[in-house]
Coordinates of C-alpha atoms in Angstrom, one line a residue:
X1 CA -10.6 -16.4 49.3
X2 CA -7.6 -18.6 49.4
X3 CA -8.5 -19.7 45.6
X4 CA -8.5 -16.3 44.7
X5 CA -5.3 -15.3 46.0
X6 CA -3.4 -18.1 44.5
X7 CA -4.9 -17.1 41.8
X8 CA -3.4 -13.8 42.0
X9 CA 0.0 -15.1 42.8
X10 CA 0.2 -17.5 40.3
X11 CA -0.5 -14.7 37.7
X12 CA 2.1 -12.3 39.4
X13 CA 5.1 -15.1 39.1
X14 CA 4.0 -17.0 36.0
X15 CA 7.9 -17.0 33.9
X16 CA 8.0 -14.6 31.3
X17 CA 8.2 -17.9 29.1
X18 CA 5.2 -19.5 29.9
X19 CA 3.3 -16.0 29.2
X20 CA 4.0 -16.2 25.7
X21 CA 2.2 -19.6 25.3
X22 CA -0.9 -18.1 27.1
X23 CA -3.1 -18.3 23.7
X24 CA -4.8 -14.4 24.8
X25 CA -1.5 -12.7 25.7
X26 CA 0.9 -11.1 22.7
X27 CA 3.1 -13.0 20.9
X28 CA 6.8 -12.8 21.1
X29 CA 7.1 -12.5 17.0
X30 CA 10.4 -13.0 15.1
X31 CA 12.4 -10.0 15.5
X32 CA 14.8 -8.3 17.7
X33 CA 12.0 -5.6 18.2
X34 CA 8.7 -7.4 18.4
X35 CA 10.4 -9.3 21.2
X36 CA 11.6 -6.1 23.2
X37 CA 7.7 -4.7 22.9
X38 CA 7.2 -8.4 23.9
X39 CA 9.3 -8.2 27.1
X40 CA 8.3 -4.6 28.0
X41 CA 4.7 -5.5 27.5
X42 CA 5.4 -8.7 30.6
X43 CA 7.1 -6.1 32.7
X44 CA 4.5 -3.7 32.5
X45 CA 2.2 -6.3 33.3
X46 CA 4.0 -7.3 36.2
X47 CA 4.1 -3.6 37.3
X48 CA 0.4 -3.7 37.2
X49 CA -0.5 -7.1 38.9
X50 CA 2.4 -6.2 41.7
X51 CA 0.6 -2.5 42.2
X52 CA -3.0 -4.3 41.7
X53 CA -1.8 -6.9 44.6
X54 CA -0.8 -4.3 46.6
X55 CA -3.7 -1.8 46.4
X56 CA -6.4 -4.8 46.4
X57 CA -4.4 -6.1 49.5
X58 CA -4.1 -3.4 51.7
X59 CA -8.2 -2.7 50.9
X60 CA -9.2 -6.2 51.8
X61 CA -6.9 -6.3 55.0
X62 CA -8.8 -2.8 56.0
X63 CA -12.5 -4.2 54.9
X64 CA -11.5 -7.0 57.1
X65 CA -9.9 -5.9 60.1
X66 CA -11.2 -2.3 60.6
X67 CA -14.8 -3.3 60.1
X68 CA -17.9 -1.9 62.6
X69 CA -18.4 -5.4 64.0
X70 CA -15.2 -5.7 65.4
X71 CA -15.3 -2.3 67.5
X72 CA -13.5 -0.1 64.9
X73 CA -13.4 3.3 65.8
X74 CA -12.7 5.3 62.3
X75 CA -9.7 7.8 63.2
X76 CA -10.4 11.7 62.8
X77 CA -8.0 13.3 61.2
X78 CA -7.8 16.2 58.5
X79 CA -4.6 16.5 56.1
X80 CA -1.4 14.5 56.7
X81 CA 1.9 16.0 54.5
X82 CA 3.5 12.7 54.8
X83 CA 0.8 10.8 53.0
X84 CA 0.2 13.1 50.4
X85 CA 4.2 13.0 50.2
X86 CA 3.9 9.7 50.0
X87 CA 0.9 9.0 47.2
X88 CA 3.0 11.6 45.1
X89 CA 6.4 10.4 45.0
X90 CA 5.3 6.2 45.0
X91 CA 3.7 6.5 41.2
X92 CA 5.8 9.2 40.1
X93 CA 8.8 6.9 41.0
X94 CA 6.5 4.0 39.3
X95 CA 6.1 6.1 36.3
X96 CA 9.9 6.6 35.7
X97 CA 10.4 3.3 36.0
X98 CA 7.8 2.1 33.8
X99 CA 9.1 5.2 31.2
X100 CA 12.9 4.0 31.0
X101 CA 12.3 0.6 29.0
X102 CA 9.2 2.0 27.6
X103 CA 11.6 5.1 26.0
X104 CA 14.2 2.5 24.8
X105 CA 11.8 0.6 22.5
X106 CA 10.4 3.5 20.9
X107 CA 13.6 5.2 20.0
X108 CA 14.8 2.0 18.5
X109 CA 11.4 1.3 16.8
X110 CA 11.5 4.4 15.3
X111 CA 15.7 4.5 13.9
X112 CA 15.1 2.9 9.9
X113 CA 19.0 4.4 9.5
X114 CA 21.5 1.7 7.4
X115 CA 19.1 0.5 5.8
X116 CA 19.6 -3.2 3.4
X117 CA 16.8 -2.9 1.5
X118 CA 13.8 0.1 0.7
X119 CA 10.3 -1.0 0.4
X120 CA 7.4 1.8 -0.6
X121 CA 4.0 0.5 0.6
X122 CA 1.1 2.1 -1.0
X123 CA -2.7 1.2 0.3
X124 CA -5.6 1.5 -1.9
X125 CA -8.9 0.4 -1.8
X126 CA -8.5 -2.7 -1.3
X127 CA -5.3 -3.9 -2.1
X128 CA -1.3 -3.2 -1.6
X129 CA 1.1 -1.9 -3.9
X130 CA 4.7 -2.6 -3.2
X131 CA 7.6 -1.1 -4.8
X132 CA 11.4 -2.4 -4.1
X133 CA 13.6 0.4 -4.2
X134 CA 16.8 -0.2 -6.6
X135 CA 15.4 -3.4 -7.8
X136 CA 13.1 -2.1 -10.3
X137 CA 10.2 -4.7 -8.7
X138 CA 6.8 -3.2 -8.7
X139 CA 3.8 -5.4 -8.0
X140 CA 0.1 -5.3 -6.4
X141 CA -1.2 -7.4 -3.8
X142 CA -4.7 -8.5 -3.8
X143 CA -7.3 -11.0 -1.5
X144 CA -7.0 -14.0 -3.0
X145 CA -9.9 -15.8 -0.7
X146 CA -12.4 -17.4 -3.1
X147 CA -15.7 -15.6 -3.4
X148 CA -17.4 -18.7 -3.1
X149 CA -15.8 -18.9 0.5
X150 CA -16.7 -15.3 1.0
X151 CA -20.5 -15.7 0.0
X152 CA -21.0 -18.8 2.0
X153 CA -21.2 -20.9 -1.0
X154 CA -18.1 -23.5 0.0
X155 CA -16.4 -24.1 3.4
X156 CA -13.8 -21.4 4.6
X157 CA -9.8 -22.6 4.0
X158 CA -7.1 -22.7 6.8
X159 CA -6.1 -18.9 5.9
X160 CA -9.7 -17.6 5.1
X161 CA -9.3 -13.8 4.7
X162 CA -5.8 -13.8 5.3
X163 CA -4.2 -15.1 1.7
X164 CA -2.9 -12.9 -1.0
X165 CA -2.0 -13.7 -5.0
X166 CA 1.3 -12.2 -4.9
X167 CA 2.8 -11.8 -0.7
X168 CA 5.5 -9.3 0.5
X169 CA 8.7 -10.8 -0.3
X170 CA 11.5 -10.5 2.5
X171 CA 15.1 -11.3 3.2
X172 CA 16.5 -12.9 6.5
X173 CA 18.9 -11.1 8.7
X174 CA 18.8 -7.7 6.6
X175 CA 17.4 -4.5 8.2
X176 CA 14.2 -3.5 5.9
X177 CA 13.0 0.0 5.8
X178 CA 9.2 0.4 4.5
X179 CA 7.8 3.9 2.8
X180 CA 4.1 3.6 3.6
X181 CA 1.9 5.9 2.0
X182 CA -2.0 6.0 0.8
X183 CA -3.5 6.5 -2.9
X184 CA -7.3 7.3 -1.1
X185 CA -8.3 6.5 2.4
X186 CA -6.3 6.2 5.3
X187 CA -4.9 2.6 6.0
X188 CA -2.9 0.9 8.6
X189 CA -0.1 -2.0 7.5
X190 CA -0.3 -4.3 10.5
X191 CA 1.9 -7.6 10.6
X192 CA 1.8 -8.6 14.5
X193 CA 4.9 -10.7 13.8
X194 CA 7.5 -7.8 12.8
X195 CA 5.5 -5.8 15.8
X196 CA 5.1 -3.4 12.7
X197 CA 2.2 -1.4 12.5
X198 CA 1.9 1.9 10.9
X199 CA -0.5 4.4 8.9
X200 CA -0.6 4.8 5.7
X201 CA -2.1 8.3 5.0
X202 CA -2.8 9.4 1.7
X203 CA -0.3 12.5 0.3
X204 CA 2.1 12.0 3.3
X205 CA 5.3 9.1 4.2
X206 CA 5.5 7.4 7.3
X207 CA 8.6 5.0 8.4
X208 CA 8.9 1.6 9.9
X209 CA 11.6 -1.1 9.8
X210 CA 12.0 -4.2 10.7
X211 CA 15.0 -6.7 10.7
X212 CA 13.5 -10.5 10.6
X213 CA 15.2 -13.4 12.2
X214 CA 13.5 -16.4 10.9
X215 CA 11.8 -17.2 7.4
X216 CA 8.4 -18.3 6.8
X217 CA 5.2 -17.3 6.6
X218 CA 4.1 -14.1 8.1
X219 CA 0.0 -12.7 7.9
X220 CA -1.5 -9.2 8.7
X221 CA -4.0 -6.9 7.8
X222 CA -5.4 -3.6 7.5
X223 CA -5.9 -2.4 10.9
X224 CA -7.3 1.0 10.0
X225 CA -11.2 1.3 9.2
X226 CA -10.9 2.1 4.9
X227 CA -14.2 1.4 3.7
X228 CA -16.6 -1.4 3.0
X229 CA -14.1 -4.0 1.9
X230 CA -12.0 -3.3 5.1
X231 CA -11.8 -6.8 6.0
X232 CA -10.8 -8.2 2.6
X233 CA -7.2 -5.7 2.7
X234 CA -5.1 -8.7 4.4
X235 CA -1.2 -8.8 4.1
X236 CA 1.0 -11.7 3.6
X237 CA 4.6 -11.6 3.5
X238 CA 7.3 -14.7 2.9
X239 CA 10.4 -14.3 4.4
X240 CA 13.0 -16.3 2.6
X241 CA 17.1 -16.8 3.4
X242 CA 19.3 -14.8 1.8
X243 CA 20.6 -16.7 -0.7
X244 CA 16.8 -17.4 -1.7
X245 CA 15.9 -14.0 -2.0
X246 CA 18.8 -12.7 -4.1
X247 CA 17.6 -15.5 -6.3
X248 CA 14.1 -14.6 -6.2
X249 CA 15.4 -11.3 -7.1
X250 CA 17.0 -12.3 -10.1
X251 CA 13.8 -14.5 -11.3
X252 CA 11.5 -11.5 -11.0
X253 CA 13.7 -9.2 -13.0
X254 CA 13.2 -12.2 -15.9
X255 CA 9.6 -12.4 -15.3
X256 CA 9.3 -8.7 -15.6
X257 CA 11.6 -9.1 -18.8
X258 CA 9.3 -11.5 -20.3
X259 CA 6.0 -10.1 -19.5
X260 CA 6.8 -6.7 -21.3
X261 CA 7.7 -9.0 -24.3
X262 CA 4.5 -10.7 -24.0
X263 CA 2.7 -7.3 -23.4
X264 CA 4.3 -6.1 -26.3
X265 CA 3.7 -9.3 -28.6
X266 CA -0.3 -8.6 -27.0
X267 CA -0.3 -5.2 -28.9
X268 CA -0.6 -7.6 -32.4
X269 CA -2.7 -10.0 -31.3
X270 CA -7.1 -9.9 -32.3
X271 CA -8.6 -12.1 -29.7
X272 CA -12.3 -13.3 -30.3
X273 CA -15.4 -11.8 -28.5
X274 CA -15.9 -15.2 -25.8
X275 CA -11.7 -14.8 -25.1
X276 CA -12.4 -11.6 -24.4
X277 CA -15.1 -12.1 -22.2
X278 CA -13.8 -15.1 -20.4
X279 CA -10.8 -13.2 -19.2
X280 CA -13.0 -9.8 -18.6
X281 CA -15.0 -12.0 -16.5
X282 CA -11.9 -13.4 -14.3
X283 CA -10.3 -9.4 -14.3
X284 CA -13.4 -7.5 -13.6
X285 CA -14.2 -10.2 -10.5
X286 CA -10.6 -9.8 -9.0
X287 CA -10.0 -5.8 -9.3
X288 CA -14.3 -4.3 -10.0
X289 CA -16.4 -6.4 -8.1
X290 CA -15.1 -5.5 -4.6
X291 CA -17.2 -1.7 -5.3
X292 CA -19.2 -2.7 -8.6
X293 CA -20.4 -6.0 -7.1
X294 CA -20.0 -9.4 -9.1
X295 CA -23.6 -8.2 -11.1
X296 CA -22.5 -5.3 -12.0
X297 CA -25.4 -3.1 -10.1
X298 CA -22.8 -1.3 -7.5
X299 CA -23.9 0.0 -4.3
X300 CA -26.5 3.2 -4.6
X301 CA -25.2 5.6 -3.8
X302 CA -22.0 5.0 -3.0
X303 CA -20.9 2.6 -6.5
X304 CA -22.3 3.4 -9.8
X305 CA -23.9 0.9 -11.0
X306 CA -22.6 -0.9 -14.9
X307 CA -25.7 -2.0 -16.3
X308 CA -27.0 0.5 -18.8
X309 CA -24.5 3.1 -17.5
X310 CA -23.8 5.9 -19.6
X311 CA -20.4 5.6 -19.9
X312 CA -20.9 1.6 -20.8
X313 CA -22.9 2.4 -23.5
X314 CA -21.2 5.2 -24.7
X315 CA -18.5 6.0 -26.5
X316 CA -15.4 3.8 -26.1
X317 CA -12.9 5.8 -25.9
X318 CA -14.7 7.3 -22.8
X319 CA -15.0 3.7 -21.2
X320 CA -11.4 3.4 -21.6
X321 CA -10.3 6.8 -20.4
X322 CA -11.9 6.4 -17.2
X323 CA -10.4 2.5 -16.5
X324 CA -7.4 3.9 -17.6
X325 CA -6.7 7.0 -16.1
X326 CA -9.5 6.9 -12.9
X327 CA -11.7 9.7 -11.8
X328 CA -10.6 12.5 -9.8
X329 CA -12.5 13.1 -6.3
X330 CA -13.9 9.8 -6.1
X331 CA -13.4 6.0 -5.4
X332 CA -12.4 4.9 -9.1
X333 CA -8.6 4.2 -9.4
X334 CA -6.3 4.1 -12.5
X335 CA -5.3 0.8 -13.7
X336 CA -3.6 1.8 -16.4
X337 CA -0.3 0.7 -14.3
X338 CA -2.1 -2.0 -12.1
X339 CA -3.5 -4.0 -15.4
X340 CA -1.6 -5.2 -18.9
X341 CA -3.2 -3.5 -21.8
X342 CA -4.8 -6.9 -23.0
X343 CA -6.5 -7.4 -19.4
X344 CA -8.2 -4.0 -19.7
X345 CA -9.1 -4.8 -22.8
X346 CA -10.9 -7.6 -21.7
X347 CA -12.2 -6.1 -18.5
X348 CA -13.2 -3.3 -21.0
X349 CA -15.1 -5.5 -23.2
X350 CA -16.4 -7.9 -20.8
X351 CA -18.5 -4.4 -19.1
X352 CA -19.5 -3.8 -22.5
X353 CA -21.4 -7.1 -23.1
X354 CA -22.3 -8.5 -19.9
X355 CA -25.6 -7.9 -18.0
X356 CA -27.9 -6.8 -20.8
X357 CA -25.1 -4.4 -21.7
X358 CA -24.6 -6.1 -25.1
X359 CA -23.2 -3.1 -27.1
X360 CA -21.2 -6.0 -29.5
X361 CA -18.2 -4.0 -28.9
X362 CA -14.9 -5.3 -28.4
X363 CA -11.7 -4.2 -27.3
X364 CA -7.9 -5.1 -28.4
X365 CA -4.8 -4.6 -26.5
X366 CA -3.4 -2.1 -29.6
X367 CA -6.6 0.1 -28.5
X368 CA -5.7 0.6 -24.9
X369 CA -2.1 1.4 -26.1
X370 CA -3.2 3.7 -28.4
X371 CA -5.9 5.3 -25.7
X372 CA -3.0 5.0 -23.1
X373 CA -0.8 7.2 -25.4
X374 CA -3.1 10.0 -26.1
X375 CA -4.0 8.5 -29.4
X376 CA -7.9 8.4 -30.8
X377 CA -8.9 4.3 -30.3
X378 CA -10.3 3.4 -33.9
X379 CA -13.3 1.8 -31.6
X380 CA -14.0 5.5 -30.7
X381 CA -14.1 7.1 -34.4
X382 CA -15.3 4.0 -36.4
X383 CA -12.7 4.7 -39.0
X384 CA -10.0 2.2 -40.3
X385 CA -6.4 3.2 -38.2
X386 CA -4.3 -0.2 -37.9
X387 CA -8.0 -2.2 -36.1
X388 CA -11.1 -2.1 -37.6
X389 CA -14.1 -0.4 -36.3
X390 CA -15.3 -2.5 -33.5
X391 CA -18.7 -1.1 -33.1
X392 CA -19.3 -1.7 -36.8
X393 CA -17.2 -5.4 -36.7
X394 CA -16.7 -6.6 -33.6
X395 CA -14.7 -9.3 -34.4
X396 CA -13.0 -8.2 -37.5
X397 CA -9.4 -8.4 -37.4
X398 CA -6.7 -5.2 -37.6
X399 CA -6.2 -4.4 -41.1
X400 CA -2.7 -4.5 -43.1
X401 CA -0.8 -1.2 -42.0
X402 CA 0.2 0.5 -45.7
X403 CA 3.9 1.1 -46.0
X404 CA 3.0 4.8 -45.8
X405 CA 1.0 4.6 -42.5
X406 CA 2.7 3.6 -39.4
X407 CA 1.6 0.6 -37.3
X408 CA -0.9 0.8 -34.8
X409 CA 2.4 0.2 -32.1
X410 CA 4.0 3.2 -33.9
X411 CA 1.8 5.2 -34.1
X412 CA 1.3 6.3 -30.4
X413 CA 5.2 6.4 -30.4
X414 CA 4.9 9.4 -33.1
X415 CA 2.6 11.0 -31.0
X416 CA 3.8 11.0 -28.3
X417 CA 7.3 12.8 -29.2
X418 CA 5.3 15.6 -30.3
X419 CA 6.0 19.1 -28.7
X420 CA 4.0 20.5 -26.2
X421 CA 3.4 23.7 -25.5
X422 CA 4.3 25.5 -22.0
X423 CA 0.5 25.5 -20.9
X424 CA 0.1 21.9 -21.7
X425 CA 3.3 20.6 -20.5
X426 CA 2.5 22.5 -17.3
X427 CA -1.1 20.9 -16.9
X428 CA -0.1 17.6 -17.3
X429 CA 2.8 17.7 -15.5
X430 CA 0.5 18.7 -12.2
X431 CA -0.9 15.9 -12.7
X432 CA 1.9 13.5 -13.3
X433 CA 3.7 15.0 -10.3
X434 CA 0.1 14.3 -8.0
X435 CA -0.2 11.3 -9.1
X436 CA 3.7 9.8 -8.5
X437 CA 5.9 12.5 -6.6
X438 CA 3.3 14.5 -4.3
X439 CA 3.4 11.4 -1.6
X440 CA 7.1 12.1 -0.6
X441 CA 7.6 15.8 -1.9
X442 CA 4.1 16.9 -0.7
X443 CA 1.7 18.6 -3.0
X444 CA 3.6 22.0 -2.3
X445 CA 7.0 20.9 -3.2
X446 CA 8.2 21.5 0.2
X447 CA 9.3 17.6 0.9
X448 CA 9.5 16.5 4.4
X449 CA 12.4 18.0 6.3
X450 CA 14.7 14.8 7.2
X451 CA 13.2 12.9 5.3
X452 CA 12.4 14.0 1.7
X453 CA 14.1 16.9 0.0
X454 CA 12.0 20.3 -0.9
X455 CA 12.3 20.8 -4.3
X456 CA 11.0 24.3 -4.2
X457 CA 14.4 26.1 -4.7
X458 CA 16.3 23.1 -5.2
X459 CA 19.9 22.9 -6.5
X460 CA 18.2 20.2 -9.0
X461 CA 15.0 22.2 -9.9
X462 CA 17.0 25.1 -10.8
X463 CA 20.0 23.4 -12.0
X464 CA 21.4 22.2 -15.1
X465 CA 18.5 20.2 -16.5
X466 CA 20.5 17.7 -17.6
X467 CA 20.9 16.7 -13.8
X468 CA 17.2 17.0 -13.2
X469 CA 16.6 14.7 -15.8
X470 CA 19.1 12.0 -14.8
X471 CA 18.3 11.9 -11.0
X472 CA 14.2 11.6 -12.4
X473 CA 15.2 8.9 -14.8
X474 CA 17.3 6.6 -12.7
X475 CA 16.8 7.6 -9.3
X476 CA 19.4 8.2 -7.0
X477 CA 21.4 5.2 -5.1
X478 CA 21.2 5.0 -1.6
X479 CA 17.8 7.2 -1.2
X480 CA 14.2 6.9 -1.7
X481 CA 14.4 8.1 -4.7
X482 CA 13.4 5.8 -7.2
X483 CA 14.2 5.5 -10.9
X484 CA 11.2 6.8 -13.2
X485 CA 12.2 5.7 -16.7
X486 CA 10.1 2.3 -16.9
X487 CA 7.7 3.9 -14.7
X488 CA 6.5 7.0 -17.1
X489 CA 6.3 7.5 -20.2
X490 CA 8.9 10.1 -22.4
X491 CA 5.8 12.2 -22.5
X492 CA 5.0 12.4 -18.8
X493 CA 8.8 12.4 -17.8
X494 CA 8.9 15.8 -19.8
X495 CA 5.7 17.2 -18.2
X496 CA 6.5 16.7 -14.7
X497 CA 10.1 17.8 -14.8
X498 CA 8.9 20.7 -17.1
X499 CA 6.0 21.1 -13.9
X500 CA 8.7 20.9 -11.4
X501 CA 11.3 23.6 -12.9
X502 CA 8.6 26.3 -13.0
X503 CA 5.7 25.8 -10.0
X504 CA 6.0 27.1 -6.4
X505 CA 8.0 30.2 -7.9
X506 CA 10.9 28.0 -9.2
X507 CA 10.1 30.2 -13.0
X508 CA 12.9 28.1 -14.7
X509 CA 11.4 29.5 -18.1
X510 CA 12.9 25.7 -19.1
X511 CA 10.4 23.6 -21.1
X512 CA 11.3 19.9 -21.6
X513 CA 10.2 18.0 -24.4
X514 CA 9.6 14.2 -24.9
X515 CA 12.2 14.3 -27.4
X516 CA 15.0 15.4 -25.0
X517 CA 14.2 12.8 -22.3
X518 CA 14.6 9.7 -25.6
X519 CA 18.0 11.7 -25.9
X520 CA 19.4 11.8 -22.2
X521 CA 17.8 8.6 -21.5
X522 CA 20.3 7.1 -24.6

């Protein structure tokens, strides 16, 4: 008895220090928040061993003293005011007191006002998508945990399930506001450290912020059930100094700068069939095999399987449409912003040929671009556009463009400044508007209220639309509004903005056309 209650008073009076070392208890983290949920989690617990002391006390002392043995006579009485009184007002007094700090740290958990810096966080399954605001940085986040490790095949690392290719970037001693949001399932960003943990549910925009005191190193997960692959969704973000992250800042705008030169230098390029397939092999195992599985043979019903699959064997252009653009109403996501056009292409190729598959078909990066931009892929109609056919020569490289032909990178330009008509500039612009706007301005136009502007009736719908088309093109400073003119094509730009002027009984009667977004955006 006397082990136990030292036991019990030992636990009461342990420092609020010490607590944080106990290896089961919370952790303090590294921000001015996750240590105020830190410290009202101790005083709550302190609230609860003090009542548990009490209550267990007084029961103990009764069991004890008042037992049969010792000639206790059990009193008779029926209803006393002052106890019930008393039993009423003690945890009703408990309750405010416990409700006072407990109020304090939700209101300031939930104030992402003055923001430094924007960050729009987009689950899918099973990765992260993160999107600085302003910057013009845009980059996915994948498990970067060996399979080798995951199958059992070689001993687990130090950060086994918890290590990405690219981590969350982050800045010291600025106050960091993050947009989450879901392209599928629903999700739940979870970094124990920031005491930041939040839903990200698909078509709507929840808030979180977080101000961080101390770089380094900082691991979460998904902490919302998403699917088979849950566990493989982790999150890893570096916090850096300031000076450091300006810098970093400046190095990925150059990165970015260089890989669109390479992408674009890709378009001209005829890589060989084993090229192809090597990096397929290396694409298709980091962003297909997760549903697909590394053989290809998918999860009945759940995953279609690749071997002998129609679309595999079928047409091309069909194989590509469907990487490219996803399918609507089920699992398969477009990559045709996650991937460059030269790693579908090999992704592409490498489905075609591997596991029996062996169609002898390959892929170049000038045929995604040209399926990308609404153009007929020569591997599609077997004739002779800029590439040759690939189901007829494989490995034949792009013919000599004539000087009264465009090139196979100028071609898709030409098409894609065609005119629309109101019907098709209306469809695809549903679409466009789905797929990029719907998250913050809901699928009804009717935005959140606080947070994200309606723009059903809008001064900007309805306005000039030479302002609709700035504010869509470069965003608008100081809001969540990004800029769109890297992010879409001319095309699309016209569609949704077209889309946006005349749904939810806006009936502009303005049609926008690809040419008149190259103008304003000049």
């Amino acid at each position: 008895m006397k082990q136990v209650l030292c036991c019990l008073l030992a636990l009461l009076f342990t420092p609020t220090i010490l607590a944080a070392d106990m290896p089961l208890n919370m952790t303090s983290g590294v921000t001015e928040i996750s240590n105020k949920v830190f410290s009202l989690h101790m005083t709550i617990l302190y609230i609860c061993c003090a009542i548990g002391l009490v209550v267990f006390g007084v029961m103990i002392y009764a069991i004890i003293n008042h037992r049969r043995s010792k000639g206790a006579v059990a009193a008779n009485f029926h209803e006393s005011t002052k106890v019930e009184i008393a039993w009423t007002l003690v945890p009703f007094v408990i309750l405010i007191l416990m409700a006072i700090p407990a109020t304090k740290t939700l209101i300031a958990m939930e104030d992402p006002s003055n923001a430094d810096l924007t960050i729009k966080i987009t689950g899918s399954q099973w990765k992260w998508h993160y999107s600085y605001f302003d910057q013009d940085i845009s980059y996915y986040s994948l498990l970067a945990t060996p399979r080798e490790q995951i199958e059992g095949k070689e001993a687990k690392g130090e950060h086994y399930l918890l290590e990405v290719d690219k981590p969350l970037v982050l800045p010291v001693n600025r106050k960091i506001r993050f947009l989450m949001t879901s392209e599928d399932v629903i999700h739940s960003w979870w970094v124990p450290a920031f005491a930041v943990k939040k839903d990200a549910n698909p078509g709507f925009i929840n808030e979180a912020w977080t101000r961080i005191d101390k770089p380094g190193i900082y691991r979460g997960q998904c902490a919302e059930l998403c699917g088979k692959d849950h566990g493989f969704m982790p999150i890893v973000v570096q916090v850096l100094s300031e000076a450091d992250f300006d810098n970093w800042i400046v190095e990925q705008e150059a990165q970015a700068s260089a890989a669109a030169a390479e992408a674009q230098a890709a378009l001209s390029k005829t890589l060989s069939k084993e090229e192809l397939m090597t990096q397929g092999e290396q694409v298709y195992t980091a962003h297909c095999a997760a549903c697909h599985q590394p053989n290809g043979a998918g999860l009945p019903g759940v995953f279609p399987s690749l071997i002998g699959s129609p679309i595999i064997k079928g047409p091309v252009a069909d194989h590509l449409d469907v990487v490219l653009h996803g399918r609507s109403g089920t699992a398969m996501q477009a990559f045709a912003q996650q991937l460059t056009a030269t790693e579908i292409a090999a992704v592409v190729t490498f489905e075609r040929n591997a596991w029996g598959n062996d169609t002898g078909d390959t892929i170049q990066a000038a045929d995604v671009n040209q399926a990308n931009s609404g153009a007929s892929s020569s591997t599609d109609t077997g004739t002779d556009a800029g590439t040759a056919s690939e189901a007829a020569q494989p490995n034949s490289a792009p013919a000599t463009p004539s000087a009264e032909s465009p090139t196979a990178a100028e071609e898709p330009k030409a098409l894609v400044l065609d005119d629309l008509t109101m019907d098709e500039l209306m469809a695809k612009g549903e679409q466009v508007y789905l797929g990029h706007c719907a998250a913050c301005h809901q699928a009804t136009g009717m935005g959140l209220p606080g947070a994200f502007p309606a723009i059903k009736g809008s001064a900007i719908a309805t306005g000039p639309v030479e302002s609709h088309l700035d504010i869509v093109l470069h965003g608008k400073p100081g809001t969540a509004m990004q800029a769109f003119a890297s992010l879409l094509t001319p095309q699309e730009l016209a569609s949704v903005i077209t889309y946006e002027r005349n749904a939810w009984g806006n009936n502009t009667g303005d049609m926008v056309q690809a040419t008149d977004v190259n103008q304003q955006g000049q």
